[in-house]
């Protein structure tokens, strides 16, 4: 089965890509508790989940040094056949300073397509400064999906395999979430402890309520 094969290759890559660990991380800007990993390239990927969810629901945060002009999170641990949250700074000095593009790749030799089954809501902590850019968003539809590989629901797992990809080359139209972009310069696959970022539904809902529509 594909998941098993990917998980096995993830273990192999894990040692090469990073020696960092997944830890519980409290973000003082949003009050959200995430499970977080910072890879050797300096980019952090953070995930918060409600313990019980009737729908696919998650909050994620990507924090990247300005060395990278886009970084994406692959929720199924590989490039194809899973939701991709591709994020980048818009280059604007006011308004929306970083965005997410919802994508799904059907193969390795084409740009991932827009993916309508995931809905994103930007939260406080979506910003850019002289050294970093970051996105904090709710994603409804990232943690459950169906593809030619089968039906997946990672919310019920305590640990899962995730993947990232990053490039220093900016998307063609950085202010647009449908922009074209080129292949990554780096990618990595790791085992992510989801449990460390699971919280009561009431807390999760409060984080969404308290941080949505805020000055990003
Ligand atoms: C124009 C866009 C893209 C192109 C042309 C592209 C192309 C490729 C190619 C040719 C490979 C296999 C060769 C290799 O191992 O280096 C690959 C692997 C990979 N890509 Fe992409 N890619 C793109 C975007 C993305 C995005 C947005 C993500 C994640 C958000 C991603 C994640 C990965 C991962 C994790 C792998 C490792 C193999 C796997 O586990 O599936 N790629 N990509
Ligand atoms: C975070 O928690 C502090 C202390 O409880 C509170 O004052 C603040 O309004 C909260 N911020 C958000 C974004 O919820
Ligand atoms: C771009 O943003 C719009 C408005 O929020 C959204 O409806 C659309 O799904 C997004 N497209 C992609 C590819 O993320
Ligand atoms: C810039 O943003 C990063 C990521 O959020 C943060 O760690 C850093 O403290 C910020 N720098 C300044 C000068 O505010």
PDB file of C-alpha atoms and ligand atoms in Angstrom:
ATOM      1  CA  UNK A   1       0.000   0.000   0.000  1.00  0.00           C
ATOM      2  CA  UNK A   2       1.268   3.425  -0.900  1.00  0.00           C
ATOM      3  CA  UNK A   3       1.031   4.926   2.610  1.00  0.00           C
ATOM      4  CA  UNK A   4       3.308   2.205   3.963  1.00  0.00           C
ATOM      5  CA  UNK A   5       5.853   2.731   1.235  1.00  0.00           C
ATOM      6  CA  UNK A   6       5.870   6.476   1.751  1.00  0.00           C
ATOM      7  CA  UNK A   7       6.135   6.083   5.509  1.00  0.00           C
ATOM      8  CA  UNK A   8       9.141   3.837   5.047  1.00  0.00           C
ATOM      9  CA  UNK A   9      10.884   6.291   2.725  1.00  0.00           C
ATOM     10  CA  UNK A  10       9.979   9.069   5.147  1.00  0.00           C
ATOM     11  CA  UNK A  11      11.933   7.367   7.885  1.00  0.00           C
ATOM     12  CA  UNK A  12      14.932   7.101   5.586  1.00  0.00           C
ATOM     13  CA  UNK A  13      14.752  10.776   4.628  1.00  0.00           C
ATOM     14  CA  UNK A  14      14.050  11.932   8.160  1.00  0.00           C
ATOM     15  CA  UNK A  15      17.598  11.299   9.294  1.00  0.00           C
ATOM     16  CA  UNK A  16      19.069  13.111   6.310  1.00  0.00           C
ATOM     17  CA  UNK A  17      16.661  16.038   6.244  1.00  0.00           C
ATOM     18  CA  UNK A  18      16.516  16.991   9.887  1.00  0.00           C
ATOM     19  CA  UNK A  19      17.474  16.013  13.382  1.00  0.00           C
ATOM     20  CA  UNK A  20      14.758  18.233  14.854  1.00  0.00           C
ATOM     21  CA  UNK A  21      11.819  16.908  16.803  1.00  0.00           C
ATOM     22  CA  UNK A  22       8.140  17.665  16.862  1.00  0.00           C
ATOM     23  CA  UNK A  23       7.258  19.589  20.029  1.00  0.00           C
ATOM     24  CA  UNK A  24       4.245  21.259  21.595  1.00  0.00           C
ATOM     25  CA  UNK A  25       4.419  24.975  20.762  1.00  0.00           C
ATOM     26  CA  UNK A  26       2.360  27.811  22.213  1.00  0.00           C
ATOM     27  CA  UNK A  27       2.003  30.782  19.865  1.00  0.00           C
ATOM     28  CA  UNK A  28       1.595  33.946  21.983  1.00  0.00           C
ATOM     29  CA  UNK A  29       0.190  35.934  19.030  1.00  0.00           C
ATOM     30  CA  UNK A  30      -2.851  33.688  18.634  1.00  0.00           C
ATOM     31  CA  UNK A  31      -2.946  31.684  21.887  1.00  0.00           C
ATOM     32  CA  UNK A  32      -2.961  28.534  19.767  1.00  0.00           C
ATOM     33  CA  UNK A  33      -1.106  25.405  20.912  1.00  0.00           C
ATOM     34  CA  UNK A  34       0.409  23.591  17.935  1.00  0.00           C
ATOM     35  CA  UNK A  35       2.534  20.525  17.380  1.00  0.00           C
ATOM     36  CA  UNK A  36       5.557  22.095  15.710  1.00  0.00           C
ATOM     37  CA  UNK A  37       8.673  21.123  13.836  1.00  0.00           C
ATOM     38  CA  UNK A  38      11.456  23.389  12.622  1.00  0.00           C
ATOM     39  CA  UNK A  39      13.449  21.806   9.835  1.00  0.00           C
ATOM     40  CA  UNK A  40      17.168  22.256   9.201  1.00  0.00           C
ATOM     41  CA  UNK A  41      16.347  24.871   6.511  1.00  0.00           C
ATOM     42  CA  UNK A  42      14.788  27.077   9.223  1.00  0.00           C
ATOM     43  CA  UNK A  43      11.141  26.617   8.191  1.00  0.00           C
ATOM     44  CA  UNK A  44       8.582  25.665  10.856  1.00  0.00           C
ATOM     45  CA  UNK A  45       5.371  23.692  10.206  1.00  0.00           C
ATOM     46  CA  UNK A  46       2.756  23.715  12.950  1.00  0.00           C
ATOM     47  CA  UNK A  47      -0.593  21.948  13.250  1.00  0.00           C
ATOM     48  CA  UNK A  48      -3.469  22.286  15.715  1.00  0.00           C
ATOM     49  CA  UNK A  49      -6.456  19.936  15.634  1.00  0.00           C
ATOM     50  CA  UNK A  50      -9.697  19.653  17.591  1.00  0.00           C
ATOM     51  CA  UNK A  51      -9.918  16.359  19.501  1.00  0.00           C
ATOM     52  CA  UNK A  52     -13.376  15.633  18.144  1.00  0.00           C
ATOM     53  CA  UNK A  53     -14.434  17.012  14.830  1.00  0.00           C
ATOM     54  CA  UNK A  54     -17.526  16.263  12.781  1.00  0.00           C
ATOM     55  CA  UNK A  55     -15.785  17.771   9.772  1.00  0.00           C
ATOM     56  CA  UNK A  56     -12.215  18.030   8.524  1.00  0.00           C
ATOM     57  CA  UNK A  57     -10.827  20.914  10.518  1.00  0.00           C
ATOM     58  CA  UNK A  58      -7.320  22.098  11.307  1.00  0.00           C
ATOM     59  CA  UNK A  59      -5.253  25.187  11.945  1.00  0.00           C
ATOM     60  CA  UNK A  60      -1.752  25.299  10.533  1.00  0.00           C
ATOM     61  CA  UNK A  61       1.111  27.752  10.610  1.00  0.00           C
ATOM     62  CA  UNK A  62       4.129  27.964   8.318  1.00  0.00           C
ATOM     63  CA  UNK A  63       6.953  30.308   9.364  1.00  0.00           C
ATOM     64  CA  UNK A  64       9.738  30.749   6.824  1.00  0.00           C
ATOM     65  CA  UNK A  65      12.876  32.837   6.597  1.00  0.00           C
ATOM     66  CA  UNK A  66      12.835  35.192   3.601  1.00  0.00           C
ATOM     67  CA  UNK A  67      15.360  32.859   1.902  1.00  0.00           C
ATOM     68  CA  UNK A  68      12.291  31.030   0.617  1.00  0.00           C
ATOM     69  CA  UNK A  69       9.724  32.551  -1.727  1.00  0.00           C
ATOM     70  CA  UNK A  70       7.270  29.693  -1.312  1.00  0.00           C
ATOM     71  CA  UNK A  71       6.917  26.651   0.927  1.00  0.00           C
ATOM     72  CA  UNK A  72       4.186  24.055   0.809  1.00  0.00           C
ATOM     73  CA  UNK A  73       2.807  21.499   3.239  1.00  0.00           C
ATOM     74  CA  UNK A  74       1.633  18.132   1.875  1.00  0.00           C
ATOM     75  CA  UNK A  75      -0.919  16.686   4.297  1.00  0.00           C
ATOM     76  CA  UNK A  76      -0.455  13.101   3.124  1.00  0.00           C
ATOM     77  CA  UNK A  77       3.348  13.101   3.257  1.00  0.00           C
ATOM     78  CA  UNK A  78       4.090  13.131  -0.463  1.00  0.00           C
ATOM     79  CA  UNK A  79       3.576  15.373  -3.451  1.00  0.00           C
ATOM     80  CA  UNK A  80       0.749  13.697  -5.321  1.00  0.00           C
ATOM     81  CA  UNK A  81      -2.835  12.733  -4.444  1.00  0.00           C
ATOM     82  CA  UNK A  82      -3.178  14.751  -1.211  1.00  0.00           C
ATOM     83  CA  UNK A  83      -4.099  18.325  -0.254  1.00  0.00           C
ATOM     84  CA  UNK A  84      -1.230  20.795  -0.580  1.00  0.00           C
ATOM     85  CA  UNK A  85      -1.172  24.086   1.331  1.00  0.00           C
ATOM     86  CA  UNK A  86       1.298  26.141  -0.686  1.00  0.00           C
ATOM     87  CA  UNK A  87       2.179  29.446   0.964  1.00  0.00           C
ATOM     88  CA  UNK A  88       4.162  32.517   0.056  1.00  0.00           C
ATOM     89  CA  UNK A  89       4.640  36.202   0.860  1.00  0.00           C
ATOM     90  CA  UNK A  90       2.680  38.535  -1.437  1.00  0.00           C
ATOM     91  CA  UNK A  91       5.370  41.207  -1.416  1.00  0.00           C
ATOM     92  CA  UNK A  92       2.757  43.808  -0.443  1.00  0.00           C
ATOM     93  CA  UNK A  93       3.686  46.169   2.359  1.00  0.00           C
ATOM     94  CA  UNK A  94       0.066  46.680   3.435  1.00  0.00           C
ATOM     95  CA  UNK A  95      -2.959  44.395   3.534  1.00  0.00           C
ATOM     96  CA  UNK A  96      -2.482  40.685   2.897  1.00  0.00           C
ATOM     97  CA  UNK A  97       1.243  40.033   3.317  1.00  0.00           C
ATOM     98  CA  UNK A  98       1.201  36.260   2.868  1.00  0.00           C
ATOM     99  CA  UNK A  99      -1.256  33.842   1.252  1.00  0.00           C
ATOM    100  CA  UNK A 100      -2.107  30.184   0.899  1.00  0.00           C
ATOM    101  CA  UNK A 101      -2.852  28.473  -2.370  1.00  0.00           C
ATOM    102  CA  UNK A 102      -4.967  25.341  -2.189  1.00  0.00           C
ATOM    103  CA  UNK A 103      -3.511  22.734  -4.548  1.00  0.00           C
ATOM    104  CA  UNK A 104      -3.548  19.049  -5.448  1.00  0.00           C
ATOM    105  CA  UNK A 105      -0.995  17.327  -7.678  1.00  0.00           C
ATOM    106  CA  UNK A 106      -1.977  14.500  -9.987  1.00  0.00           C
ATOM    107  CA  UNK A 107       1.598  13.923 -11.191  1.00  0.00           C
ATOM    108  CA  UNK A 108       5.181  15.055 -10.694  1.00  0.00           C
ATOM    109  CA  UNK A 109       5.712  16.868 -13.958  1.00  0.00           C
ATOM    110  CA  UNK A 110       2.992  19.515 -13.852  1.00  0.00           C
ATOM    111  CA  UNK A 111       2.120  22.373 -11.556  1.00  0.00           C
ATOM    112  CA  UNK A 112      -0.317  21.243  -8.850  1.00  0.00           C
ATOM    113  CA  UNK A 113      -3.936  22.173  -9.682  1.00  0.00           C
ATOM    114  CA  UNK A 114      -6.225  24.398  -7.602  1.00  0.00           C
ATOM    115  CA  UNK A 115      -8.060  22.198  -5.054  1.00  0.00           C
ATOM    116  CA  UNK A 116     -11.650  23.187  -4.278  1.00  0.00           C
ATOM    117  CA  UNK A 117     -12.292  20.686  -1.477  1.00  0.00           C
ATOM    118  CA  UNK A 118     -10.227  22.651   1.039  1.00  0.00           C
ATOM    119  CA  UNK A 119     -11.400  26.020   2.371  1.00  0.00           C
ATOM    120  CA  UNK A 120      -8.982  28.375   4.060  1.00  0.00           C
ATOM    121  CA  UNK A 121      -9.632  31.161   6.558  1.00  0.00           C
ATOM    122  CA  UNK A 122      -6.735  33.436   7.414  1.00  0.00           C
ATOM    123  CA  UNK A 123      -6.040  33.981  11.087  1.00  0.00           C
ATOM    124  CA  UNK A 124      -4.009  36.538  13.022  1.00  0.00           C
ATOM    125  CA  UNK A 125      -0.326  35.686  12.513  1.00  0.00           C
ATOM    126  CA  UNK A 126      -0.375  35.905   8.712  1.00  0.00           C
ATOM    127  CA  UNK A 127       2.364  38.434   8.120  1.00  0.00           C
ATOM    128  CA  UNK A 128       5.796  39.329   6.815  1.00  0.00           C
ATOM    129  CA  UNK A 129       8.722  41.356   8.072  1.00  0.00           C
ATOM    130  CA  UNK A 130      12.369  42.040   7.170  1.00  0.00           C
ATOM    131  CA  UNK A 131      13.468  38.470   7.964  1.00  0.00           C
ATOM    132  CA  UNK A 132      10.458  36.130   7.813  1.00  0.00           C
ATOM    133  CA  UNK A 133       7.017  35.560   6.392  1.00  0.00           C
ATOM    134  CA  UNK A 134       4.323  33.411   7.927  1.00  0.00           C
ATOM    135  CA  UNK A 135       0.853  32.101   7.333  1.00  0.00           C
ATOM    136  CA  UNK A 136      -1.625  31.070  10.029  1.00  0.00           C
ATOM    137  CA  UNK A 137      -4.844  29.661   8.648  1.00  0.00           C
ATOM    138  CA  UNK A 138      -7.746  27.384   9.361  1.00  0.00           C
ATOM    139  CA  UNK A 139      -8.172  24.683   6.758  1.00  0.00           C
ATOM    140  CA  UNK A 140     -11.454  22.879   6.421  1.00  0.00           C
ATOM    141  CA  UNK A 141     -10.726  19.948   4.138  1.00  0.00           C
ATOM    142  CA  UNK A 142      -6.978  19.421   4.589  1.00  0.00           C
ATOM    143  CA  UNK A 143      -7.129  16.519   7.032  1.00  0.00           C
ATOM    144  CA  UNK A 144      -9.569  14.302   5.120  1.00  0.00           C
ATOM    145  CA  UNK A 145      -9.484  13.523   1.445  1.00  0.00           C
ATOM    146  CA  UNK A 146     -10.215  10.895  -1.134  1.00  0.00           C
ATOM    147  CA  UNK A 147      -7.918  10.185  -4.030  1.00  0.00           C
ATOM    148  CA  UNK A 148      -6.840   7.369  -6.285  1.00  0.00           C
ATOM    149  CA  UNK A 149      -4.778   6.204  -3.274  1.00  0.00           C
ATOM    150  CA  UNK A 150      -7.913   5.750  -1.126  1.00  0.00           C
ATOM    151  CA  UNK A 151      -9.803   7.601   1.624  1.00  0.00           C
ATOM    152  CA  UNK A 152      -7.787   9.305   4.345  1.00  0.00           C
ATOM    153  CA  UNK A 153      -8.585  10.939   7.684  1.00  0.00           C
ATOM    154  CA  UNK A 154      -5.452  11.956   9.566  1.00  0.00           C
ATOM    155  CA  UNK A 155      -7.400  13.733  12.354  1.00  0.00           C
ATOM    156  CA  UNK A 156      -8.010  10.442  14.112  1.00  0.00           C
ATOM    157  CA  UNK A 157      -4.304   9.552  14.135  1.00  0.00           C
ATOM    158  CA  UNK A 158      -1.846  10.442  16.881  1.00  0.00           C
ATOM    159  CA  UNK A 159       1.006  10.548  14.397  1.00  0.00           C
ATOM    160  CA  UNK A 160       1.199  10.898  10.630  1.00  0.00           C
ATOM    161  CA  UNK A 161       3.668  11.403   7.800  1.00  0.00           C
ATOM    162  CA  UNK A 162       3.822  14.937   6.374  1.00  0.00           C
ATOM    163  CA  UNK A 163       5.988  16.477   3.661  1.00  0.00           C
ATOM    164  CA  UNK A 164       7.172  19.914   2.663  1.00  0.00           C
ATOM    165  CA  UNK A 165       8.666  21.566  -0.392  1.00  0.00           C
ATOM    166  CA  UNK A 166      10.341  24.997  -0.629  1.00  0.00           C
ATOM    167  CA  UNK A 167      11.878  27.237  -3.262  1.00  0.00           C
ATOM    168  CA  UNK A 168      13.768  30.529  -3.281  1.00  0.00           C
ATOM    169  CA  UNK A 169      12.164  31.403  -6.642  1.00  0.00           C
ATOM    170  CA  UNK A 170       9.029  33.512  -6.228  1.00  0.00           C
ATOM    171  CA  UNK A 171       5.711  32.561  -7.838  1.00  0.00           C
ATOM    172  CA  UNK A 172       4.968  34.463 -11.064  1.00  0.00           C
ATOM    173  CA  UNK A 173       2.205  36.600  -9.515  1.00  0.00           C
ATOM    174  CA  UNK A 174       2.800  36.555  -5.740  1.00  0.00           C
ATOM    175  CA  UNK A 175      -0.398  38.456  -4.883  1.00  0.00           C
ATOM    176  CA  UNK A 176      -2.539  35.743  -6.511  1.00  0.00           C
ATOM    177  CA  UNK A 177      -3.317  32.350  -4.987  1.00  0.00           C
ATOM    178  CA  UNK A 178      -3.731  30.904  -8.486  1.00  0.00           C
ATOM    179  CA  UNK A 179      -0.250  31.974  -9.565  1.00  0.00           C
ATOM    180  CA  UNK A 180       2.064  29.632 -11.407  1.00  0.00           C
ATOM    181  CA  UNK A 181       5.319  28.638  -9.686  1.00  0.00           C
ATOM    182  CA  UNK A 182       8.235  26.404 -10.445  1.00  0.00           C
ATOM    183  CA  UNK A 183       9.477  23.142  -9.019  1.00  0.00           C
ATOM    184  CA  UNK A 184      10.924  23.164  -5.494  1.00  0.00           C
ATOM    185  CA  UNK A 185      14.606  23.298  -4.689  1.00  0.00           C
ATOM    186  CA  UNK A 186      14.120  21.240  -1.524  1.00  0.00           C
ATOM    187  CA  UNK A 187      11.654  18.777  -0.124  1.00  0.00           C
ATOM    188  CA  UNK A 188      11.461  16.693   3.042  1.00  0.00           C
ATOM    189  CA  UNK A 189       9.281  14.034   4.641  1.00  0.00           C
ATOM    190  CA  UNK A 190       8.861  13.503   8.360  1.00  0.00           C
ATOM    191  CA  UNK A 191       6.791  11.721  10.988  1.00  0.00           C
ATOM    192  CA  UNK A 192       4.628  14.323  12.785  1.00  0.00           C
ATOM    193  CA  UNK A 193       3.225  13.903  16.299  1.00  0.00           C
ATOM    194  CA  UNK A 194      -0.326  15.212  15.868  1.00  0.00           C
ATOM    195  CA  UNK A 195      -1.312  14.408  19.455  1.00  0.00           C
ATOM    196  CA  UNK A 196       0.826  17.255  20.835  1.00  0.00           C
ATOM    197  CA  UNK A 197      -1.340  19.712  18.883  1.00  0.00           C
ATOM    198  CA  UNK A 198      -4.787  18.326  19.762  1.00  0.00           C
ATOM    199  CA  UNK A 199      -7.084  20.435  21.926  1.00  0.00           C
ATOM    200  CA  UNK A 200     -10.675  20.472  23.061  1.00  0.00           C
ATOM    201  CA  UNK A 201     -13.156  21.487  20.384  1.00  0.00           C
ATOM    202  CA  UNK A 202     -14.203  24.495  22.495  1.00  0.00           C
ATOM    203  CA  UNK A 203     -10.620  25.811  22.600  1.00  0.00           C
ATOM    204  CA  UNK A 204     -10.192  25.246  18.871  1.00  0.00           C
ATOM    205  CA  UNK A 205     -13.420  27.113  18.109  1.00  0.00           C
ATOM    206  CA  UNK A 206     -12.326  29.962  20.367  1.00  0.00           C
ATOM    207  CA  UNK A 207      -8.991  30.232  18.525  1.00  0.00           C
ATOM    208  CA  UNK A 208     -10.784  30.446  15.213  1.00  0.00           C
ATOM    209  CA  UNK A 209     -13.288  32.989  16.533  1.00  0.00           C
ATOM    210  CA  UNK A 210     -10.690  35.108  18.316  1.00  0.00           C
ATOM    211  CA  UNK A 211      -8.169  35.200  15.466  1.00  0.00           C
ATOM    212  CA  UNK A 212     -10.310  35.289  12.321  1.00  0.00           C
ATOM    213  CA  UNK A 213     -10.784  38.546  10.513  1.00  0.00           C
ATOM    214  CA  UNK A 214      -8.206  40.143  12.769  1.00  0.00           C
ATOM    215  CA  UNK A 215      -5.572  42.529  11.541  1.00  0.00           C
ATOM    216  CA  UNK A 216      -3.226  39.982   9.916  1.00  0.00           C
TER     217      UNK A 216
HETATM  218  C1  LIG B   1       5.433  23.308 -10.366  1.00  0.00           C
HETATM  219  C2  LIG B   1       5.335  22.636  -9.234  1.00  0.00           C
HETATM  220  C3  LIG B   1       6.043  21.329  -8.953  1.00  0.00           C
HETATM  221  C4  LIG B   1       6.775  20.513  -9.775  1.00  0.00           C
HETATM  222  C5  LIG B   1       7.071  20.681 -11.263  1.00  0.00           C
HETATM  223  C6  LIG B   1       7.239  19.394  -8.969  1.00  0.00           C
HETATM  224  C7  LIG B   1       8.008  18.341  -9.434  1.00  0.00           C
HETATM  225  C8  LIG B   1       8.466  17.291  -8.697  1.00  0.00           C
HETATM  226  C9  LIG B   1       9.241  16.193  -9.202  1.00  0.00           C
HETATM  227  C10 LIG B   1       9.685  16.034 -10.645  1.00  0.00           C
HETATM  228  C11 LIG B   1       9.498  15.370  -8.160  1.00  0.00           C
HETATM  229  C12 LIG B   1      10.247  14.046  -8.200  1.00  0.00           C
HETATM  230  C13 LIG B   1      11.705  14.268  -8.419  1.00  0.00           C
HETATM  231  C14 LIG B   1      12.444  14.459  -7.173  1.00  0.00           C
HETATM  232  O1  LIG B   1      12.450  13.517  -6.365  1.00  0.00           O
HETATM  233  O2  LIG B   1      13.026  15.548  -6.968  1.00  0.00           O
HETATM  234  C15 LIG B   1       8.899  15.947  -6.980  1.00  0.00           C
HETATM  235  C16 LIG B   1       8.962  15.400  -5.733  1.00  0.00           C
HETATM  236  C17 LIG B   1       8.302  15.911  -4.614  1.00  0.00           C
HETATM  237  N1  LIG B   1       7.511  17.036  -4.569  1.00  0.00           N
HETATM  238 FE1  LIG B   1       7.133  18.264  -6.114  1.00  0.00          FE
HETATM  239  N2  LIG B   1       6.803  19.553  -7.682  1.00  0.00           N
HETATM  240  C18 LIG B   1       6.059  20.721  -7.629  1.00  0.00           C
HETATM  241  C19 LIG B   1       5.410  21.227  -6.530  1.00  0.00           C
HETATM  242  C20 LIG B   1       5.348  20.630  -5.279  1.00  0.00           C
HETATM  243  C21 LIG B   1       4.621  21.137  -4.149  1.00  0.00           C
HETATM  244  C22 LIG B   1       3.768  22.405  -4.152  1.00  0.00           C
HETATM  245  C23 LIG B   1       4.841  20.281  -3.108  1.00  0.00           C
HETATM  246  C24 LIG B   1       4.331  20.320  -1.681  1.00  0.00           C
HETATM  247  C25 LIG B   1       3.572  21.236  -1.176  1.00  0.00           C
HETATM  248  C26 LIG B   1       5.709  19.228  -3.589  1.00  0.00           C
HETATM  249  C27 LIG B   1       6.196  18.177  -2.833  1.00  0.00           C
HETATM  250  C28 LIG B   1       7.037  17.185  -3.273  1.00  0.00           C
HETATM  251  C29 LIG B   1       7.538  16.102  -2.452  1.00  0.00           C
HETATM  252  C30 LIG B   1       7.253  15.911  -0.978  1.00  0.00           C
HETATM  253  C31 LIG B   1       8.331  15.293  -3.290  1.00  0.00           C
HETATM  254  C32 LIG B   1       9.070  14.030  -2.894  1.00  0.00           C
HETATM  255  C33 LIG B   1       8.441  12.813  -3.541  1.00  0.00           C
HETATM  256  C34 LIG B   1       7.127  12.507  -2.871  1.00  0.00           C
HETATM  257  O3  LIG B   1       7.151  12.188  -1.680  1.00  0.00           O
HETATM  258  O4  LIG B   1       6.069  12.619  -3.505  1.00  0.00           O
HETATM  259  N3  LIG B   1       5.977  19.455  -4.915  1.00  0.00           N
HETATM  260  N4  LIG B   1       8.265  17.094  -7.325  1.00  0.00           N
HETATM  261  C1  LIG B   2      -4.842  35.371  24.387  1.00  0.00           C
HETATM  262  O1  LIG B   2      -4.995  35.169  25.776  1.00  0.00           O
HETATM  263  C2  LIG B   2      -4.855  36.381  26.524  1.00  0.00           C
HETATM  264  C3  LIG B   2      -4.882  36.025  27.994  1.00  0.00           C
HETATM  265  O2  LIG B   2      -5.922  35.132  28.270  1.00  0.00           O
HETATM  266  C4  LIG B   2      -5.971  37.351  26.131  1.00  0.00           C
HETATM  267  O3  LIG B   2      -5.812  38.572  26.809  1.00  0.00           O
HETATM  268  C5  LIG B   2      -5.889  37.612  24.627  1.00  0.00           C
HETATM  269  O4  LIG B   2      -6.993  38.399  24.214  1.00  0.00           O
HETATM  270  C6  LIG B   2      -5.918  36.305  23.858  1.00  0.00           C
HETATM  271  N1  LIG B   2      -5.684  36.582  22.447  1.00  0.00           N
HETATM  272  C7  LIG B   2      -6.372  35.970  21.488  1.00  0.00           C
HETATM  273  C8  LIG B   2      -6.016  36.324  20.101  1.00  0.00           C
HETATM  274  O5  LIG B   2      -7.253  35.159  21.713  1.00  0.00           O
HETATM  275  C1  LIG B   3      -8.089  31.733  -3.795  1.00  0.00           C
HETATM  276  O1  LIG B   3      -8.829  32.533  -2.899  1.00  0.00           O
HETATM  277  C2  LIG B   3     -10.239  32.530  -3.144  1.00  0.00           C
HETATM  278  C3  LIG B   3     -10.869  33.551  -2.215  1.00  0.00           C
HETATM  279  O2  LIG B   3     -10.542  33.292  -0.893  1.00  0.00           O
HETATM  280  C4  LIG B   3     -10.763  31.105  -2.932  1.00  0.00           C
HETATM  281  O3  LIG B   3     -12.159  31.063  -3.192  1.00  0.00           O
HETATM  282  C5  LIG B   3     -10.044  30.165  -3.873  1.00  0.00           C
HETATM  283  O4  LIG B   3     -10.438  28.829  -3.605  1.00  0.00           O
HETATM  284  C6  LIG B   3      -8.525  30.270  -3.691  1.00  0.00           C
HETATM  285  N1  LIG B   3      -7.850  29.464  -4.699  1.00  0.00           N
HETATM  286  C7  LIG B   3      -6.804  28.719  -4.425  1.00  0.00           C
HETATM  287  C8  LIG B   3      -6.209  27.953  -5.568  1.00  0.00           C
HETATM  288  O5  LIG B   3      -6.326  28.638  -3.319  1.00  0.00           O
HETATM  289  C1  LIG B   4       9.742  38.667  12.078  1.00  0.00           C
HETATM  290  O1  LIG B   4       8.888  37.530  12.005  1.00  0.00           O
HETATM  291  C2  LIG B   4       9.403  36.371  12.635  1.00  0.00           C
HETATM  292  C3  LIG B   4       8.418  35.264  12.355  1.00  0.00           C
HETATM  293  O2  LIG B   4       7.155  35.577  12.855  1.00  0.00           O
HETATM  294  C4  LIG B   4       9.600  36.615  14.118  1.00  0.00           C
HETATM  295  O3  LIG B   4      10.137  35.476  14.737  1.00  0.00           O
HETATM  296  C5  LIG B   4      10.537  37.798  14.298  1.00  0.00           C
HETATM  297  O4  LIG B   4      10.623  38.108  15.676  1.00  0.00           O
HETATM  298  C6  LIG B   4      10.008  38.998  13.543  1.00  0.00           C
HETATM  299  N1  LIG B   4      11.000  40.077  13.595  1.00  0.00           N
HETATM  300  C7  LIG B   4      10.714  41.268  14.064  1.00  0.00           C
HETATM  301  C8  LIG B   4      11.831  42.264  14.045  1.00  0.00           C
HETATM  302  O5  LIG B   4       9.601  41.540  14.492  1.00  0.00           O
END
